[in-house]
XYZ file of C-alpha atoms in Angstrom:
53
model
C 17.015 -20.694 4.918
C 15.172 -18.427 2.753
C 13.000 -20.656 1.609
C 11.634 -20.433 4.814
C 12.032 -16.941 5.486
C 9.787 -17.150 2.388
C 6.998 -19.477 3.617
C 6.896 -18.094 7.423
C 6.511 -14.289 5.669
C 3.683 -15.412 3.452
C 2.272 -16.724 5.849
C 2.312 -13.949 8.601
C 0.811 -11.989 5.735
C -2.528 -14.657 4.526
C -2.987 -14.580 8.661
C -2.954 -10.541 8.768
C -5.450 -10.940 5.518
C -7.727 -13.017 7.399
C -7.550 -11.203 10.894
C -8.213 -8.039 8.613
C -11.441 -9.378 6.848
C -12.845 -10.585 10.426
C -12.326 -7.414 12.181
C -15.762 -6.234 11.224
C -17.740 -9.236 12.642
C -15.631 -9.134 15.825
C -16.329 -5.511 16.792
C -19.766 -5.853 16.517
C -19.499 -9.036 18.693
C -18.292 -7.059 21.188
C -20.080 -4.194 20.805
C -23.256 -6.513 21.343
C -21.669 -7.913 24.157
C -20.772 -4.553 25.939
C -24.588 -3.309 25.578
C -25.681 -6.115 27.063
C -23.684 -5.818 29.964
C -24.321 -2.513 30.199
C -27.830 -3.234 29.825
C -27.238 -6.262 32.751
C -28.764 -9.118 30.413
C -25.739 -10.689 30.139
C -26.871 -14.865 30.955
C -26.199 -15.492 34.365
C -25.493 -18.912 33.736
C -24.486 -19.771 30.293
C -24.848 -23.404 29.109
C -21.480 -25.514 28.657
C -21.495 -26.740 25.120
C -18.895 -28.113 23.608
C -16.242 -25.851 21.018
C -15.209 -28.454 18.837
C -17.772 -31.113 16.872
């Protein structure tokens, strides 16, 4: 049972390492993203593409 306690807390913690080193890219995705809807040139109608290749 600890062996697993083990694995499942290691890895919570490589997750929280990766979330952490993306955080930078992702709030300037959305910052983008918020100026242009603030700016209204948002695509009206975005293209359907697929999300995995």
């Amino acid at each position: 049972m600890s062996k697993k306690i083990d694995k499942l807390s290691a890895q919570i913690e490589d997750l929280t390492k990766k979330m952490k080193s993306q955080m930078p890219r992702i709030k300037k995705e959305i910052r983008i993203y918020e100026q242009k809807a603030a700016m209204g040139t948002l695509t009206k109608n975005p293209k359907v593409s697929p999300q995995f290749n």
